[in-house]
PDB file of C-alpha atoms in Angstrom:
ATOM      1  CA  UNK A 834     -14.668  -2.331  -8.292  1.00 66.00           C
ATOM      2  CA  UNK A 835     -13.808  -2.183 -11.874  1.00 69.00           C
ATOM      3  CA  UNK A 836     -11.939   1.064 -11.432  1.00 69.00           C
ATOM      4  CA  UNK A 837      -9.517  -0.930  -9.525  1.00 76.00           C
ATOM      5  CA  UNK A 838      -8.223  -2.917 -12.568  1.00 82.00           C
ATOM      6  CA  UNK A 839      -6.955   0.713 -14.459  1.00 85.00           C
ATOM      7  CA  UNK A 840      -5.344   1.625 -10.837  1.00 84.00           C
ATOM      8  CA  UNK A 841      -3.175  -1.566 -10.878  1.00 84.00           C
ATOM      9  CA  UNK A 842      -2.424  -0.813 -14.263  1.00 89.00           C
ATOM     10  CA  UNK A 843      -0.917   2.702 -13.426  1.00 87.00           C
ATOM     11  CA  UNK A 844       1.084   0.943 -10.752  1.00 88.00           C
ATOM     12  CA  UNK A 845       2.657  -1.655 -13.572  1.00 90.00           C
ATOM     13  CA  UNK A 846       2.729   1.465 -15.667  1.00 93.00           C
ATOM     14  CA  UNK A 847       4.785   3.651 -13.233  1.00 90.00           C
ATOM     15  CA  UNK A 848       7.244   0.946 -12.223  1.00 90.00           C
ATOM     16  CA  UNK A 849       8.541   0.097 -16.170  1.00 93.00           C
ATOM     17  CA  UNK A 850       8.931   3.827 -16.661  1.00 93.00           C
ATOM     18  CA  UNK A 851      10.460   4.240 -13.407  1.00 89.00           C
ATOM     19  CA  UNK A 852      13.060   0.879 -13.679  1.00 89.00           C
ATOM     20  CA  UNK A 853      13.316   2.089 -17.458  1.00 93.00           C
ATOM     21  CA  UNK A 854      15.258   5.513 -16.263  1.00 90.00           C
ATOM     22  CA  UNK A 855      17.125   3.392 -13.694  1.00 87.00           C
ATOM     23  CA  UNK A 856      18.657   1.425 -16.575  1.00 92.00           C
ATOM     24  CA  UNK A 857      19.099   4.823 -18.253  1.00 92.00           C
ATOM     25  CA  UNK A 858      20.658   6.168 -15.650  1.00 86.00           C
ATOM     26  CA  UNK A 859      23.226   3.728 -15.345  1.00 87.00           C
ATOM     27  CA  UNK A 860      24.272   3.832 -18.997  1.00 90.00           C
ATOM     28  CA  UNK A 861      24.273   7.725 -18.672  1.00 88.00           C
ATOM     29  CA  UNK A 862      25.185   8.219 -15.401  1.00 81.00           C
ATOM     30  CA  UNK A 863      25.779  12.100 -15.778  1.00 79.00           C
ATOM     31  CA  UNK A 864      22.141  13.204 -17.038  1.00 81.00           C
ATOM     32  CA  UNK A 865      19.587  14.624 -14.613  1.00 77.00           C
ATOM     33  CA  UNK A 866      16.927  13.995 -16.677  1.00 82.00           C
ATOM     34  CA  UNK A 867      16.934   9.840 -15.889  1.00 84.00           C
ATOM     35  CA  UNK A 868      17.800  10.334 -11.975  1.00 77.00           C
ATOM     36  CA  UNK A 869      14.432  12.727 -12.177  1.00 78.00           C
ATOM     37  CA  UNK A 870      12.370   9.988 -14.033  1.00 84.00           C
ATOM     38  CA  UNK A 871      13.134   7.275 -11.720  1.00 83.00           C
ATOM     39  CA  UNK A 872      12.924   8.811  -8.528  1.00 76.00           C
ATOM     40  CA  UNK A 873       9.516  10.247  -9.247  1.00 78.00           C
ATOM     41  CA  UNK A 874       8.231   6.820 -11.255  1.00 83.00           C
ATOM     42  CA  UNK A 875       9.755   4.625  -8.463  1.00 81.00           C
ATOM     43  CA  UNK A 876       8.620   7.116  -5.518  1.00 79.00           C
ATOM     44  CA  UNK A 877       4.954   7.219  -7.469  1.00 81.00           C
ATOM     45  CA  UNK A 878       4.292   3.617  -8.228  1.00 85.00           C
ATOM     46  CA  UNK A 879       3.551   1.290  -4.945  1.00 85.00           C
ATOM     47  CA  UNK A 880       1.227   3.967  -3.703  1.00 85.00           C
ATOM     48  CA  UNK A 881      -1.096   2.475  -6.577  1.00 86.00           C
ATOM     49  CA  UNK A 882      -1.146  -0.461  -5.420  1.00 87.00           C
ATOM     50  CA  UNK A 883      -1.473   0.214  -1.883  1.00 89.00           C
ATOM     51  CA  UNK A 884      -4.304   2.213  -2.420  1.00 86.00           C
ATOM     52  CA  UNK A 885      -5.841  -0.701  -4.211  1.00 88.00           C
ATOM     53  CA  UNK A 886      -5.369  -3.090  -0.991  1.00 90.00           C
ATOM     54  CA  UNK A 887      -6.783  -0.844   1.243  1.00 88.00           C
ATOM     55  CA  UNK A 888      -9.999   0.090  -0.270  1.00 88.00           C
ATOM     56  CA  UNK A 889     -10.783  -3.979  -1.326  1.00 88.00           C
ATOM     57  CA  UNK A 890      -9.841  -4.567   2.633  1.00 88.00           C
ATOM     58  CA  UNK A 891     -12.857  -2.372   3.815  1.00 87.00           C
ATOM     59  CA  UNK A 892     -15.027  -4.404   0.932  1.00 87.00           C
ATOM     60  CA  UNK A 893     -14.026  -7.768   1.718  1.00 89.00           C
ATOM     61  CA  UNK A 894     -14.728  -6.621   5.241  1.00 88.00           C
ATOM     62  CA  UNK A 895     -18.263  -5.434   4.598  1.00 87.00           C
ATOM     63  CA  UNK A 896     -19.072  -8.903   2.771  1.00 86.00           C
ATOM     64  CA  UNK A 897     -17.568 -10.809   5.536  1.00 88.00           C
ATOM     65  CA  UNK A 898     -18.644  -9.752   8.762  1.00 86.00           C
ATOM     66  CA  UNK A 899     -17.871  -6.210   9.801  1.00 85.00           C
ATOM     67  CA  UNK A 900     -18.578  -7.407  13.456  1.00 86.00           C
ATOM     68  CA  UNK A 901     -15.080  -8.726  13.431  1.00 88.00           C
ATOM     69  CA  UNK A 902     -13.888  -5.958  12.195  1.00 88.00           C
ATOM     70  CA  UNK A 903     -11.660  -3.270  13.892  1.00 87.00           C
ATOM     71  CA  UNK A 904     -13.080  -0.123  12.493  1.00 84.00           C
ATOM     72  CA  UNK A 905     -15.548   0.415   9.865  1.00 84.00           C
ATOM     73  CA  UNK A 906     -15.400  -0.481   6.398  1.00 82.00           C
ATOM     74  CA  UNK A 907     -15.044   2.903   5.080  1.00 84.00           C
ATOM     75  CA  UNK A 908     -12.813   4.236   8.070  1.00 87.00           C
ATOM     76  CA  UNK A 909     -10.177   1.823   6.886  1.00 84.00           C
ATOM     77  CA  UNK A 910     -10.354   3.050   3.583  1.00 84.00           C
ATOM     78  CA  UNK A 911      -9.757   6.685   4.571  1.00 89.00           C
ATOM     79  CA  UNK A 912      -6.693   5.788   7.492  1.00 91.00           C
ATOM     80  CA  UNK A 913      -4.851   3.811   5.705  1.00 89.00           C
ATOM     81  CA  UNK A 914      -5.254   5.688   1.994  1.00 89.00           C
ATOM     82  CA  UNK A 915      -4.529   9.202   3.893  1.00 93.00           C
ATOM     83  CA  UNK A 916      -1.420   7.679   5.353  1.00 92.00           C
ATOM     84  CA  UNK A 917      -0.670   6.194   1.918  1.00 89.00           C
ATOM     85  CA  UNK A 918      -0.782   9.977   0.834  1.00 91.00           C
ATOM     86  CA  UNK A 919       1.427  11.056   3.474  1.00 93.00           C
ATOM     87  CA  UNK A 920       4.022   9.047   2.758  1.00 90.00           C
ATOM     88  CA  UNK A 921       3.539   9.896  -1.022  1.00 88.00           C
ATOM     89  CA  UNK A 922       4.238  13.563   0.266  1.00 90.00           C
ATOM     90  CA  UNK A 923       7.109  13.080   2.285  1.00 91.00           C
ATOM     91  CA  UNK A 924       8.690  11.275  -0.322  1.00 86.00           C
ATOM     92  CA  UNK A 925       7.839  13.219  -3.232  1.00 84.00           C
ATOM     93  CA  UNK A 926       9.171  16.270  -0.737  1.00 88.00           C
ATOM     94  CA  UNK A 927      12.464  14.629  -0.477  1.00 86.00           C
ATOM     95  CA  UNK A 928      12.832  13.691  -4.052  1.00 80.00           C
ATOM     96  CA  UNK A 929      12.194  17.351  -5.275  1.00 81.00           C
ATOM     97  CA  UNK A 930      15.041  18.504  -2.426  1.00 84.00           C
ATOM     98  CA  UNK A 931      17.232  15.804  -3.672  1.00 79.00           C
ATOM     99  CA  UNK A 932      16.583  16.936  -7.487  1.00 76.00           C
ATOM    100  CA  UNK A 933      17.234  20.198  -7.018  1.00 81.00           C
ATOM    101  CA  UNK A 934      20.062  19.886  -5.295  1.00 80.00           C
ATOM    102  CA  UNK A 935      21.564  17.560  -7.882  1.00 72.00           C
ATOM    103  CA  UNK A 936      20.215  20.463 -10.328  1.00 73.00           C
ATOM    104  CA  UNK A 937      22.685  23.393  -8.430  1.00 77.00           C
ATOM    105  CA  UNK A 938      25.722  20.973  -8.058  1.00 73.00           C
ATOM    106  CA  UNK A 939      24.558  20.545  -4.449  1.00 74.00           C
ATOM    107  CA  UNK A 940      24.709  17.463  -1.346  1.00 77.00           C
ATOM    108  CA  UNK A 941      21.073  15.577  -2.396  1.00 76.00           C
ATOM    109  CA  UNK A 942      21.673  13.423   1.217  1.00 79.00           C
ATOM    110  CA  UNK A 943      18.933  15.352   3.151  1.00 84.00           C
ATOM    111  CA  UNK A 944      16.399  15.162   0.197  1.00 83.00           C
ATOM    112  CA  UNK A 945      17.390  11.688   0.085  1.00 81.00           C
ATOM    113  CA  UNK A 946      17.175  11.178   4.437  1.00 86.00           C
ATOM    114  CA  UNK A 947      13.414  12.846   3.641  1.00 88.00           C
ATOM    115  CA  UNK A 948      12.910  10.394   1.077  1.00 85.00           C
ATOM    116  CA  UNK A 949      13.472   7.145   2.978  1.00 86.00           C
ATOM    117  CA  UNK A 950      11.699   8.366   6.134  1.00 90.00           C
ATOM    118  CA  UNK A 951       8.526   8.747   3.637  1.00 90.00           C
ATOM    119  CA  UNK A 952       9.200   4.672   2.594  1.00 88.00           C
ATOM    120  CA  UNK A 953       9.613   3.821   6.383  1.00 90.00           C
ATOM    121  CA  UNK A 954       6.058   5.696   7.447  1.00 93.00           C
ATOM    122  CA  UNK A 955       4.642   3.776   4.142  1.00 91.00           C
ATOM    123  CA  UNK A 956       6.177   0.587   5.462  1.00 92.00           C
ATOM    124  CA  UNK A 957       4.570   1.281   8.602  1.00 94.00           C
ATOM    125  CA  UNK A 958       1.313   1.571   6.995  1.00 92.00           C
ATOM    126  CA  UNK A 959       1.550  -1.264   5.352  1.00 93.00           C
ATOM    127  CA  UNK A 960       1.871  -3.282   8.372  1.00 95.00           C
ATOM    128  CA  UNK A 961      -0.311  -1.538  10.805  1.00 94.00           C
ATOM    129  CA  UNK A 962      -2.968  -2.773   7.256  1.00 93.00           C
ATOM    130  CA  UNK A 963      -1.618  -6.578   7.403  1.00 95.00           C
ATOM    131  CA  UNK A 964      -2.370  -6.435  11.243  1.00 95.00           C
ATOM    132  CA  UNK A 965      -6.115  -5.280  11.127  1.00 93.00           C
ATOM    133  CA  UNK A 966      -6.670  -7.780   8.576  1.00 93.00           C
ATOM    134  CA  UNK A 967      -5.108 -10.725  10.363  1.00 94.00           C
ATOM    135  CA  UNK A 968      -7.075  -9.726  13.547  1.00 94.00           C
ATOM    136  CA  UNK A 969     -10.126  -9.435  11.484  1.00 93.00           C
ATOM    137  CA  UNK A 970      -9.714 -12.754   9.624  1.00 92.00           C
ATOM    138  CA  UNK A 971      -8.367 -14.075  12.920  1.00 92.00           C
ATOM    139  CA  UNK A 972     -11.590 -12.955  14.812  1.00 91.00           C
ATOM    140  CA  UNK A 973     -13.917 -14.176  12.194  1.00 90.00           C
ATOM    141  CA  UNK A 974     -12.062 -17.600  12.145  1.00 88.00           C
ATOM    142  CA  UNK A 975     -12.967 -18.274  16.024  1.00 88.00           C
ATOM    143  CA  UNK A 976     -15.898 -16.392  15.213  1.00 86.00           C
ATOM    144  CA  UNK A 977     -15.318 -13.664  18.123  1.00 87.00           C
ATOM    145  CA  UNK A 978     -16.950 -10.649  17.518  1.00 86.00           C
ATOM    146  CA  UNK A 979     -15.904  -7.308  18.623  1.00 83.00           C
ATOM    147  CA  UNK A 980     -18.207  -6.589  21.688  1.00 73.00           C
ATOM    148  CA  UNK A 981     -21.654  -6.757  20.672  1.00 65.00           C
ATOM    149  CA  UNK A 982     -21.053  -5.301  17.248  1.00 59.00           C
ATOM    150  CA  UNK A 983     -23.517  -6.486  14.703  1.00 58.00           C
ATOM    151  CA  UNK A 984     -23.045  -7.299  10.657  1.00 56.00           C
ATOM    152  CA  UNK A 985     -23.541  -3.863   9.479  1.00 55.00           C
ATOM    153  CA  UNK A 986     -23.031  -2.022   6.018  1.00 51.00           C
ATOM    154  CA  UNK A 987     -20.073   0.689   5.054  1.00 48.00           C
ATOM    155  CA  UNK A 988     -22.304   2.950   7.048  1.00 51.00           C
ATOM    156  CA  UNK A 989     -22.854   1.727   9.939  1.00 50.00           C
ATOM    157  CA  UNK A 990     -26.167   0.600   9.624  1.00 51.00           C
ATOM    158  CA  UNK A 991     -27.048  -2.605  10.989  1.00 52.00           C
ATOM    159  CA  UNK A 992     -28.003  -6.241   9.147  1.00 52.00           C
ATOM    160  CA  UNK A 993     -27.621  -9.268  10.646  1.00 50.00           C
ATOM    161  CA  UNK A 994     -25.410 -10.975  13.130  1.00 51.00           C
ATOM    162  CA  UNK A 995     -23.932 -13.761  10.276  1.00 62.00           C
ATOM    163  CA  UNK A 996     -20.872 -15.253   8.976  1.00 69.00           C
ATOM    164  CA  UNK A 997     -21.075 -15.305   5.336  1.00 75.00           C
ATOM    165  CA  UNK A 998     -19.159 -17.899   3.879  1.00 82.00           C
ATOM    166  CA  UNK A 999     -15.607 -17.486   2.248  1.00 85.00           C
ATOM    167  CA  UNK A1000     -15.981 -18.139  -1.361  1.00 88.00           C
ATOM    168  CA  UNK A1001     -13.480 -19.392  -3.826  1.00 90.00           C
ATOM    169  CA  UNK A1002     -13.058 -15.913  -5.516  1.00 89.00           C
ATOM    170  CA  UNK A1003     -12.694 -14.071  -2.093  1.00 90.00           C
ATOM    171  CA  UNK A1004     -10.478 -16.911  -1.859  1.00 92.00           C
ATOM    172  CA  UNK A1005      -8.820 -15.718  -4.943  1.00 91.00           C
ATOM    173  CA  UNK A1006      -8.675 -12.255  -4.201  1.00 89.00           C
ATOM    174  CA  UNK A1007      -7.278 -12.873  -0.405  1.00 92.00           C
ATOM    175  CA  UNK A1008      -4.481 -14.955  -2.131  1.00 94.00           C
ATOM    176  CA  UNK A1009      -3.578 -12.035  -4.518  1.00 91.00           C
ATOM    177  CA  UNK A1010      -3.711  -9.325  -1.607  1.00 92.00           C
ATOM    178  CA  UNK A1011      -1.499 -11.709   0.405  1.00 93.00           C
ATOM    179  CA  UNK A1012       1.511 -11.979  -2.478  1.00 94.00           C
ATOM    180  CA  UNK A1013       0.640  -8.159  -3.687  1.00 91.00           C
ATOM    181  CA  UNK A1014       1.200  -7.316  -0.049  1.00 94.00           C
ATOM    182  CA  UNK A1015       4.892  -9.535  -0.015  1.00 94.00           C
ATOM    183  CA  UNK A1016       5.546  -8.018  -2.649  1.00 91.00           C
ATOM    184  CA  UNK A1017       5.165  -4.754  -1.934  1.00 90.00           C
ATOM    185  CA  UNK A1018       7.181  -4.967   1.043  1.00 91.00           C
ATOM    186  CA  UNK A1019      10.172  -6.577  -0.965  1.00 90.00           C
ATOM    187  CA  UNK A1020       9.968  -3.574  -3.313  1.00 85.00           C
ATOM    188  CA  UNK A1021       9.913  -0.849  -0.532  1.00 85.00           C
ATOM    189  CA  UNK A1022      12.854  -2.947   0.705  1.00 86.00           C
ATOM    190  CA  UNK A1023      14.713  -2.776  -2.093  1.00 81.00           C
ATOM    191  CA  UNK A1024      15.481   0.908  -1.926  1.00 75.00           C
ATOM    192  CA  UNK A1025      16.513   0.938   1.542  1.00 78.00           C
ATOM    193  CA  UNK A1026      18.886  -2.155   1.236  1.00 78.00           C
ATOM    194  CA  UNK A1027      20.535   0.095  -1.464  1.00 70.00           C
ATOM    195  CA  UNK A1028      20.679   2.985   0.506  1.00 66.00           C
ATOM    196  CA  UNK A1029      22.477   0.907   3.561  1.00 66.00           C
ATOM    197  CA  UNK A1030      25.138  -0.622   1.213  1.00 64.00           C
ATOM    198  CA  UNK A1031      25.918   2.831   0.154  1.00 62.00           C
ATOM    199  CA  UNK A1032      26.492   3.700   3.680  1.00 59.00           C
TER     200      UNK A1032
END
């Protein structure tokens, strides 16, 4: 799980550079070149960190019981990342309509309508992530498994029917998925708010 620590990194990364042509921007609103740099940076940046959440999710699930969970521990690695990739898409989609609009002195409001539908699917990820979990932690809590399911690895393969105990670093970890995951929402928020006081 080391890789994850460089991942997080490129998300901290992205944001300055992104938030960094924001402030450009405003000092020179007339260039393209800052408008281009945030909306790619900002666009870029919380899919980072998503990706991050979802792949320890399907981990912590492994270590914990998979017989409370949902789906398998891999399965929610691939759902939730390839909807993390489809609202990178969308959004990147709308940001290079909006760009090049701006670029032949044209409207950028549909690239920018293409744009926000990518943060609301994202959002909608996001959430549709928060509720496994809480049914998972939820389930292992009252120690309800789902059906019959047994304790089983990423692939399916069966271990034993226990409930590993929660230890203070998966303790840790939950904690920083839980504000990451706040967070994250605030900061998809944030460009949407802005987009409503414009209207």
């Amino acid at each position: 799980m080391w890789w994850l620590l460089p991942t997080m990194f490129a998300c901290a990364l992205t944001e300055v550079i992104g938030w960094s042509g924001r402030l450009w921007s405003s000092i020179n609103p007339r260039s393209l070149s800052p408008y281009l740099m945030q909306s790619c940076c900002t666009v870029l940046a919380p899919s980072f960190m998503t990706a991050a959440l979802f792949i320890i999710l399907g981990k912590i699930t492994t270590h914990l019981g998979t017989q409370y969970a949902r789906l398998r521990p891999n399965v929610y690695s691939v759902l939730f990342i390839t909807m993390d990739i489809i609202a990178l898409i969308i959004q990147s989609v709308g940001g290079a309509k909006a760009s090049l609009a701006l670029t032949n002195d044209g409207d950028p409001e549909v690239g920018a309508r293409i744009m926000v539908s990518g943060i609301v699917f994202q959002i909608f990820a996001i959430t549709l992530y928060v509720l496994t979990a809480a049914e998972f932690f939820v389930r292992r809590h009252y120690n309800k498994p789902i059906g019959t399911r047994q304790n089983c690895d990423a692939d399916g393969v069966g271990i034993l029917n226990t409930r590993p105990r929660i230890t203070k670093k998966i303790w840790l970890m939950l904690t920083g998925m839980g504000i990451a995951t706040v967070f994250l929402y605030i900061r998809l928020a944030i460009p949407l708010s802005m987009r409503a006081k414009r209207n």
